[in-house]
């Protein structure tokens, strides 16, 4: 496929571009900054005219794309004022979804967020490990937008039943250069309790994108995407007892197994996280 990737110059986007290219797909990167060349188009996603033009054709760069991966966003709460986070992220997502559907694309994969699970878990989760089965609990404007994007996707595929939109609720994205800090987390379990000590290696995140593009059926679905383990050396039972006493534990926590369940993504997308910080430090 020829695939447009928004946010192609970002932390996850650069790895996704590499993963898709190595899998044999042709990638057109869309971002505000990036390398000058045939595989990149500079575009402001909050301008619908630019979006639909960039997806349709850009000179001799391309003459249309088959699928869309949407990763571009203000990537976390607290970076920009809330009103700008809302404006930028909701407009960008509506524009790329609407343009893709208007142009006849039927495969869309995009970055939702672990935050819709209720992060930063100042109010504890209803149970551990968490999964996609309980209703969204946005606790910030950033998370609210992610929830609204998922709601928008539900309605868009109802209007267009042939379209597949997959929301990947990525955990905190990491690359190998980040892993040197991980051993220091053990000193204070509350430092990373905000997302149940979870993370996702960007290489596994890219794998999830590729699998969703290649296998997700028509309609909408959302998936938690996390590494197979936590960021901690301390065992899960000890962490949960200390930081989340009284929260229902469903099943075996494992010693260091991720407390974000990826069982649904493994079952329906074939996702298999293979990268761990423990192999890098």
XYZ file of C-alpha atoms in Angstrom:
281
model
C 0.000 0.000 0.000
C 0.934 3.651 -0.290
C 0.362 4.925 3.242
C 0.271 8.503 4.525
C 1.708 8.836 8.040
C 0.963 12.053 9.907
C 3.420 12.958 12.631
C 6.050 11.101 10.618
C 8.927 13.005 12.228
C 7.857 12.273 15.812
C 9.218 9.790 18.329
C 6.824 7.044 17.285
C 6.302 8.282 13.736
C 9.912 7.832 12.636
C 9.832 4.197 13.785
C 6.449 3.582 12.144
C 7.783 4.927 8.837
C 10.735 2.534 9.055
C 8.516 -0.446 9.994
C 6.081 0.121 7.139
C 8.838 0.730 4.618
C 10.661 -2.449 5.630
C 7.364 -4.337 5.260
C 7.213 -3.275 1.617
C 4.775 -0.374 1.824
C 5.401 3.039 0.288
C 5.195 5.790 2.914
C 4.389 9.477 2.496
C 5.222 11.405 5.668
C 3.055 14.371 6.643
C 4.273 16.708 9.383
C 5.130 20.313 10.161
C 8.850 19.501 9.991
C 10.784 16.699 8.340
C 13.420 15.708 5.810
C 13.148 17.310 2.413
C 12.561 14.657 -0.218
C 10.130 12.559 -2.187
C 8.730 10.799 0.871
C 7.764 13.871 2.903
C 5.198 16.666 2.618
C 5.123 19.631 5.001
C 1.523 20.280 6.017
C -0.540 22.038 8.681
C -3.200 19.492 9.629
C -5.431 22.155 11.178
C -5.972 23.520 7.632
C -8.405 21.191 5.836
C -7.424 22.496 2.421
C -3.809 21.523 2.992
C -4.808 18.103 4.319
C -7.014 17.070 1.423
C -4.527 18.458 -1.086
C -1.623 16.611 0.550
C -3.550 13.325 0.510
C -4.724 13.775 -3.085
C -1.439 14.583 -4.825
C 1.664 16.693 -4.337
C 3.452 17.541 -7.599
C 5.513 14.535 -8.623
C 5.760 13.231 -5.021
C 2.631 11.060 -5.248
C -0.764 10.862 -6.931
C -2.878 9.669 -4.009
C -2.592 7.258 -1.097
C -4.344 4.025 -0.119
C -4.380 4.213 3.686
C -3.797 6.607 6.564
C -1.855 6.394 9.818
C -2.590 9.420 12.013
C -0.033 10.005 14.767
C 0.297 13.804 14.719
C -0.871 15.695 17.812
C 0.200 17.797 20.725
C 1.350 14.593 22.445
C 0.495 15.082 26.118
C -1.341 17.354 28.567
C 0.506 20.354 29.948
C 2.636 21.104 26.872
C 0.348 23.815 25.465
C -2.638 25.630 26.981
C -5.661 23.356 27.214
C -7.694 25.313 24.683
C -4.895 25.004 22.103
C -4.480 21.290 22.794
C -8.204 20.852 22.181
C -8.271 23.013 19.047
C -5.188 21.492 17.435
C -5.865 17.849 18.181
C -9.589 17.637 17.473
C -9.326 19.696 14.267
C -6.360 17.723 12.971
C -8.052 14.406 13.585
C -11.361 15.444 12.053
C -9.585 16.850 9.018
C -7.518 13.735 8.299
C -10.439 11.353 8.945
C -12.831 13.375 6.811
C -10.356 13.884 3.992
C -9.375 10.204 3.939
C -13.008 9.068 3.753
C -13.896 11.677 1.127
C -10.994 10.386 -0.976
C -12.211 6.806 -0.743
C -9.701 5.394 1.741
C -11.035 2.501 3.781
C -8.093 1.799 6.131
C -7.287 4.261 8.944
C -5.144 3.565 12.002
C -4.489 6.283 14.545
C -2.943 7.031 17.907
C -5.438 7.174 20.707
C -4.005 7.114 24.232
C -3.703 5.155 27.448
C -5.004 8.307 29.168
C -8.604 7.446 28.263
C -8.319 4.626 30.833
C -8.391 7.228 33.626
C -4.775 8.344 33.894
C -3.050 9.586 35.980
C -4.932 7.157 38.260
C -5.232 9.636 41.121
C -8.593 7.885 41.218
C -7.575 4.201 41.134
C -8.651 2.029 38.215
C -11.677 -0.216 38.807
C -9.464 -3.312 38.620
C -5.947 -4.446 37.773
C -4.726 -5.356 35.186
C -6.721 -2.761 33.269
C -8.252 -3.528 29.902
C -10.587 -1.926 27.360
C -13.781 -3.255 28.933
C -14.634 -0.379 31.258
C -15.922 3.001 29.959
C -13.499 5.780 29.073
C -12.505 8.024 32.000
C -10.780 11.122 30.587
C -9.145 13.201 33.337
C -7.588 15.994 31.226
C -8.455 18.036 28.154
C -5.881 16.024 26.206
C -7.571 12.793 27.241
C -11.017 14.248 26.579
C -10.017 14.907 22.974
C -8.793 11.317 22.601
C -12.161 10.105 23.882
C -14.010 12.423 21.501
C -11.864 11.188 18.606
C -12.865 7.615 19.376
C -16.523 8.675 19.560
C -16.173 10.447 16.215
C -14.670 7.322 14.666
C -17.611 5.233 15.871
C -20.032 7.511 14.036
C -17.925 7.801 10.890
C -17.823 4.033 10.363
C -21.576 3.905 11.017
C -21.999 6.359 8.167
C -19.423 4.502 6.045
C -19.632 0.773 6.892
C -16.870 -0.144 4.451
C -14.292 1.906 6.399
C -11.965 0.462 9.036
C -10.778 2.832 11.789
C -8.526 1.403 14.492
C -7.652 3.385 17.622
C -4.437 2.259 19.297
C -4.326 3.365 22.934
C -0.557 3.616 23.160
C 1.167 3.550 26.504
C 4.090 5.920 27.226
C 6.295 5.608 24.123
C 9.965 4.837 24.754
C 13.072 4.271 22.637
C 16.262 2.501 23.779
C 17.934 5.796 24.702
C 15.255 6.268 27.392
C 15.969 3.017 29.201
C 19.009 4.114 31.209
C 16.650 5.955 33.569
C 14.430 2.965 34.287
C 16.395 1.409 37.199
C 15.932 4.640 39.178
C 12.138 4.168 39.179
C 12.352 1.465 41.867
C 13.242 4.011 44.561
C 9.750 5.543 44.519
C 6.892 3.379 43.189
C 4.594 6.433 43.110
C 6.779 8.185 40.556
C 5.356 5.998 37.775
C 2.067 4.862 39.322
C 0.209 7.298 37.070
C 0.040 4.664 34.317
C 0.506 1.482 36.366
C 4.245 1.442 35.558
C 3.515 0.829 31.877
C 5.347 1.761 28.678
C 5.592 0.780 25.011
C 8.779 0.377 23.003
C 8.354 2.396 19.800
C 9.336 -0.672 17.764
C 6.430 -2.640 19.220
C 4.160 0.359 18.733
C 5.111 0.366 15.057
C 4.398 -3.353 14.855
C 0.899 -2.709 16.211
C 0.298 -0.034 13.555
C 1.383 -2.368 10.769
C -0.728 -5.260 12.034
C -3.804 -3.042 12.370
C -3.350 -1.711 8.840
C -2.998 -5.181 7.418
C -5.596 -7.096 9.443
C -8.265 -4.887 11.072
C -11.754 -5.487 9.615
C -14.242 -2.818 8.607
C -15.757 -0.906 11.512
C -14.212 0.676 14.597
C -12.268 -0.881 17.428
C -9.788 0.269 20.069
C -6.850 -1.534 21.623
C -4.456 -1.009 24.501
C -0.888 -1.214 23.208
C 1.824 -1.724 25.822
C 5.052 -3.619 26.379
C 4.916 -7.099 27.880
C 6.464 -5.904 31.155
C 6.461 -2.948 33.547
C 9.143 -0.294 33.986
C 9.933 -1.660 37.463
C 12.272 -4.289 38.876
C 10.031 -4.663 41.924
C 7.374 -7.401 41.647
C 3.821 -6.468 40.729
C 2.181 -7.902 43.841
C 4.366 -5.686 46.030
C 3.708 -2.576 43.922
C -0.050 -3.033 43.801
C -0.319 -3.770 47.533
C 1.664 -0.634 48.382
C 0.198 1.881 45.922
C -3.278 0.541 45.071
C -4.476 -1.327 48.166
C -8.091 -2.378 47.931
C -8.248 -2.358 44.129
C -9.646 -5.605 42.742
C -6.994 -7.861 41.222
C -8.299 -9.970 38.358
C -6.166 -13.030 37.747
C -2.439 -13.584 38.106
C -0.399 -10.373 38.059
C 2.833 -12.146 37.140
C 6.128 -10.930 38.514
C 6.735 -8.100 36.039
C 3.918 -8.562 33.514
C 2.394 -5.387 32.153
C -0.591 -4.225 34.186
C -2.133 -2.951 30.952
C -3.627 -6.011 29.301
C -2.862 -6.347 25.594
C -4.797 -9.610 25.322
C -7.366 -8.053 22.974
C -4.701 -6.724 20.585
C -2.912 -10.050 20.660
C -6.112 -11.953 19.934
C -7.561 -9.742 17.198
C -4.521 -8.063 15.617
C -1.828 -10.664 16.197
C 0.167 -8.107 18.202
C 3.168 -9.590 20.045
C 5.373 -7.203 22.056
C 8.973 -8.375 21.811
C 11.089 -5.457 23.062
C 11.899 -4.841 26.724
C 13.994 -2.302 28.582
C 15.508 -5.248 30.484
C 17.335 -6.256 27.318
C 18.881 -2.799 26.932
C 20.094 -1.893 30.449
